[in-house]
Amino acid sequence: MNTGIVTVVVIAAFIFLRIRNSKGGGKFQNIDAPTLREMQKNGKIELIDVRTPNETAAGKIKGAKEINVMDMAFKQKVSNLDKDKTYVVYCRSGQRSRRACSIMAKAGFEKLYNLDGGYNTWS
């Protein structure tokens, strides 16, 4: 068997097990930074940074859409997103993004992941 195919299968199994076994709250899963990096390589995901504008000005993950969870219009803003896409949500440490994922799950999003430890674990 081709070693490239074996490698892809092993990585996919690893990611599946990490996501399945992670502790989520509601209809989302927690993932760590290495898992997010693999997800970025292996498929289309949408990143959502739910920190404040002052926080994102100091740096963010490339390609992330900024939607501040503290904004009163957060629910309205996320309701305009495509519910069929896969979203990885993050904040500074993972607490606000858990809240954002819960709100999004209640709004009907099903492919949700929270970056456990947030941007702190990314940078």
PDB file of C-alpha atoms in Angstrom:
ATOM      1  CA  MET A   1       0.000   0.000   0.000  1.00  0.00           C
ATOM      2  CA  ASN A   2       1.231   3.488  -0.777  1.00  0.00           C
ATOM      3  CA  THR A   3       2.786   5.127   2.309  1.00  0.00           C
ATOM      4  CA  GLY A   4       1.173   8.472   1.388  1.00  0.00           C
ATOM      5  CA  ILE A   5      -2.288   6.930   1.537  1.00  0.00           C
ATOM      6  CA  VAL A   6      -1.484   5.205   4.818  1.00  0.00           C
ATOM      7  CA  THR A   7      -0.287   8.512   6.274  1.00  0.00           C
ATOM      8  CA  VAL A   8      -3.479  10.304   5.234  1.00  0.00           C
ATOM      9  CA  VAL A   9      -5.642   7.529   6.697  1.00  0.00           C
ATOM     10  CA  VAL A  10      -3.719   7.570   9.990  1.00  0.00           C
ATOM     11  CA  ILE A  11      -3.968  11.370  10.268  1.00  0.00           C
ATOM     12  CA  ALA A  12      -7.690  11.301   9.456  1.00  0.00           C
ATOM     13  CA  ALA A  13      -8.297   8.598  12.077  1.00  0.00           C
ATOM     14  CA  PHE A  14      -6.282  10.562  14.628  1.00  0.00           C
ATOM     15  CA  ILE A  15      -8.286  13.739  13.985  1.00  0.00           C
ATOM     16  CA  PHE A  16     -11.586  11.842  14.128  1.00  0.00           C
ATOM     17  CA  LEU A  17     -10.706  10.250  17.453  1.00  0.00           C
ATOM     18  CA  ARG A  18      -9.410  13.517  18.942  1.00  0.00           C
ATOM     19  CA  ILE A  19     -12.593  15.334  17.962  1.00  0.00           C
ATOM     20  CA  ARG A  20     -14.879  12.496  19.041  1.00  0.00           C
ATOM     21  CA  ASN A  21     -13.199  12.115  22.405  1.00  0.00           C
ATOM     22  CA  SER A  22     -12.889  15.814  23.209  1.00  0.00           C
ATOM     23  CA  LYS A  23     -15.170  17.397  25.743  1.00  0.00           C
ATOM     24  CA  GLY A  24     -17.767  19.559  24.097  1.00  0.00           C
ATOM     25  CA  GLY A  25     -20.770  21.391  25.437  1.00  0.00           C
ATOM     26  CA  GLY A  26     -23.915  20.977  23.404  1.00  0.00           C
ATOM     27  CA  LYS A  27     -23.573  20.501  19.688  1.00  0.00           C
ATOM     28  CA  PHE A  28     -19.911  21.394  19.260  1.00  0.00           C
ATOM     29  CA  GLN A  29     -16.564  19.802  19.933  1.00  0.00           C
ATOM     30  CA  ASN A  30     -13.409  21.155  21.512  1.00  0.00           C
ATOM     31  CA  ILE A  31     -10.216  20.771  19.515  1.00  0.00           C
ATOM     32  CA  ASP A  32      -6.604  21.691  20.185  1.00  0.00           C
ATOM     33  CA  ALA A  33      -4.246  23.775  18.046  1.00  0.00           C
ATOM     34  CA  PRO A  34      -2.529  20.786  16.338  1.00  0.00           C
ATOM     35  CA  THR A  35      -5.935  19.415  15.331  1.00  0.00           C
ATOM     36  CA  LEU A  36      -6.928  22.799  13.918  1.00  0.00           C
ATOM     37  CA  ARG A  37      -3.724  22.903  11.870  1.00  0.00           C
ATOM     38  CA  GLU A  38      -4.547  19.474  10.418  1.00  0.00           C
ATOM     39  CA  MET A  39      -8.122  20.535   9.689  1.00  0.00           C
ATOM     40  CA  GLN A  40      -6.795  23.578   7.825  1.00  0.00           C
ATOM     41  CA  LYS A  41      -4.584  21.334   5.682  1.00  0.00           C
ATOM     42  CA  ASN A  42      -7.201  18.682   4.998  1.00  0.00           C
ATOM     43  CA  GLY A  43     -10.410  20.540   4.322  1.00  0.00           C
ATOM     44  CA  LYS A  44     -12.408  23.670   4.095  1.00  0.00           C
ATOM     45  CA  ILE A  45     -13.175  25.320   7.390  1.00  0.00           C
ATOM     46  CA  GLU A  46     -14.270  28.801   8.304  1.00  0.00           C
ATOM     47  CA  LEU A  47     -12.502  30.455  11.231  1.00  0.00           C
ATOM     48  CA  ILE A  48     -14.403  32.844  13.471  1.00  0.00           C
ATOM     49  CA  ASP A  49     -12.548  35.045  15.956  1.00  0.00           C
ATOM     50  CA  VAL A  50     -15.024  36.140  18.627  1.00  0.00           C
ATOM     51  CA  ARG A  51     -12.650  38.466  20.504  1.00  0.00           C
ATOM     52  CA  THR A  52     -12.983  42.240  20.745  1.00  0.00           C
ATOM     53  CA  PRO A  53     -11.560  44.497  18.019  1.00  0.00           C
ATOM     54  CA  ASN A  54      -8.764  45.581  20.405  1.00  0.00           C
ATOM     55  CA  GLU A  55      -7.738  41.945  20.874  1.00  0.00           C
ATOM     56  CA  THR A  56      -7.820  41.070  17.187  1.00  0.00           C
ATOM     57  CA  ALA A  57      -5.770  44.179  16.370  1.00  0.00           C
ATOM     58  CA  ALA A  58      -2.899  42.541  18.255  1.00  0.00           C
ATOM     59  CA  GLY A  59      -3.072  39.461  15.997  1.00  0.00           C
ATOM     60  CA  LYS A  60      -5.371  36.733  14.784  1.00  0.00           C
ATOM     61  CA  ILE A  61      -5.298  33.458  12.877  1.00  0.00           C
ATOM     62  CA  LYS A  62      -4.932  34.114   9.154  1.00  0.00           C
ATOM     63  CA  GLY A  63      -8.258  34.111   7.347  1.00  0.00           C
ATOM     64  CA  ALA A  64     -10.439  34.388  10.449  1.00  0.00           C
ATOM     65  CA  LYS A  65     -13.654  36.352  10.247  1.00  0.00           C
ATOM     66  CA  GLU A  66     -14.102  38.713  13.210  1.00  0.00           C
ATOM     67  CA  ILE A  67     -17.486  38.523  14.963  1.00  0.00           C
ATOM     68  CA  ASN A  68     -17.262  39.833  18.527  1.00  0.00           C
ATOM     69  CA  VAL A  69     -19.356  37.619  20.814  1.00  0.00           C
ATOM     70  CA  MET A  70     -19.764  40.574  23.205  1.00  0.00           C
ATOM     71  CA  ASP A  71     -21.478  42.585  20.440  1.00  0.00           C
ATOM     72  CA  MET A  72     -25.235  42.855  20.997  1.00  0.00           C
ATOM     73  CA  ALA A  73     -25.720  41.929  17.319  1.00  0.00           C
ATOM     74  CA  PHE A  74     -23.693  38.677  17.573  1.00  0.00           C
ATOM     75  CA  LYS A  75     -26.722  36.397  17.113  1.00  0.00           C
ATOM     76  CA  GLN A  76     -27.886  38.389  14.116  1.00  0.00           C
ATOM     77  CA  LYS A  77     -24.424  38.397  12.527  1.00  0.00           C
ATOM     78  CA  VAL A  78     -23.933  34.631  12.863  1.00  0.00           C
ATOM     79  CA  SER A  79     -27.460  33.959  11.621  1.00  0.00           C
ATOM     80  CA  ASN A  80     -26.295  35.328   8.247  1.00  0.00           C
ATOM     81  CA  LEU A  81     -23.594  32.637   7.971  1.00  0.00           C
ATOM     82  CA  ASP A  82     -24.031  29.480   5.883  1.00  0.00           C
ATOM     83  CA  LYS A  83     -25.122  26.722   8.287  1.00  0.00           C
ATOM     84  CA  ASP A  84     -23.791  24.023   5.964  1.00  0.00           C
ATOM     85  CA  LYS A  85     -20.168  25.094   6.423  1.00  0.00           C
ATOM     86  CA  THR A  86     -17.749  23.878   9.089  1.00  0.00           C
ATOM     87  CA  TYR A  87     -16.755  26.519  11.639  1.00  0.00           C
ATOM     88  CA  VAL A  88     -13.896  26.690  14.108  1.00  0.00           C
ATOM     89  CA  VAL A  89     -14.518  29.379  16.703  1.00  0.00           C
ATOM     90  CA  TYR A  90     -11.869  30.867  18.974  1.00  0.00           C
ATOM     91  CA  CYS A  91     -11.249  33.638  21.472  1.00  0.00           C
ATOM     92  CA  ARG A  92      -8.286  34.365  23.742  1.00  0.00           C
ATOM     93  CA  SER A  93      -8.564  31.345  26.040  1.00  0.00           C
ATOM     94  CA  GLY A  94     -11.563  29.298  24.887  1.00  0.00           C
ATOM     95  CA  GLN A  95     -14.261  30.542  27.262  1.00  0.00           C
ATOM     96  CA  ARG A  96     -16.044  33.106  25.094  1.00  0.00           C
ATOM     97  CA  SER A  97     -15.762  30.838  22.072  1.00  0.00           C
ATOM     98  CA  ARG A  98     -17.553  28.084  24.014  1.00  0.00           C
ATOM     99  CA  ARG A  99     -20.352  30.563  24.644  1.00  0.00           C
ATOM    100  CA  ALA A 100     -20.347  31.549  20.957  1.00  0.00           C
ATOM    101  CA  CYS A 101     -20.500  27.882  19.900  1.00  0.00           C
ATOM    102  CA  SER A 102     -23.456  27.295  22.218  1.00  0.00           C
ATOM    103  CA  ILE A 103     -25.288  30.257  20.705  1.00  0.00           C
ATOM    104  CA  MET A 104     -24.496  29.042  17.198  1.00  0.00           C
ATOM    105  CA  ALA A 105     -25.562  25.472  17.982  1.00  0.00           C
ATOM    106  CA  LYS A 106     -28.916  26.729  19.254  1.00  0.00           C
ATOM    107  CA  ALA A 107     -29.258  28.675  15.996  1.00  0.00           C
ATOM    108  CA  GLY A 108     -28.943  25.443  13.992  1.00  0.00           C
ATOM    109  CA  PHE A 109     -25.228  25.197  13.192  1.00  0.00           C
ATOM    110  CA  GLU A 110     -24.092  21.572  13.315  1.00  0.00           C
ATOM    111  CA  LYS A 111     -20.447  21.574  12.201  1.00  0.00           C
ATOM    112  CA  LEU A 112     -18.937  23.544  15.080  1.00  0.00           C
ATOM    113  CA  TYR A 113     -15.554  23.306  16.757  1.00  0.00           C
ATOM    114  CA  ASN A 114     -14.146  25.344  19.622  1.00  0.00           C
ATOM    115  CA  LEU A 115     -10.397  25.945  19.797  1.00  0.00           C
ATOM    116  CA  ASP A 116      -9.758  24.816  23.363  1.00  0.00           C
ATOM    117  CA  GLY A 117      -7.309  27.222  24.965  1.00  0.00           C
ATOM    118  CA  GLY A 118      -8.044  29.793  22.266  1.00  0.00           C
ATOM    119  CA  TYR A 119      -5.566  32.055  20.518  1.00  0.00           C
ATOM    120  CA  ASN A 120      -3.195  31.581  23.459  1.00  0.00           C
ATOM    121  CA  THR A 121      -2.564  28.008  22.311  1.00  0.00           C
ATOM    122  CA  TRP A 122      -2.235  29.021  18.667  1.00  0.00           C
ATOM    123  CA  SER A 123       0.418  31.696  18.939  1.00  0.00           C
TER     124      SER A 123
END
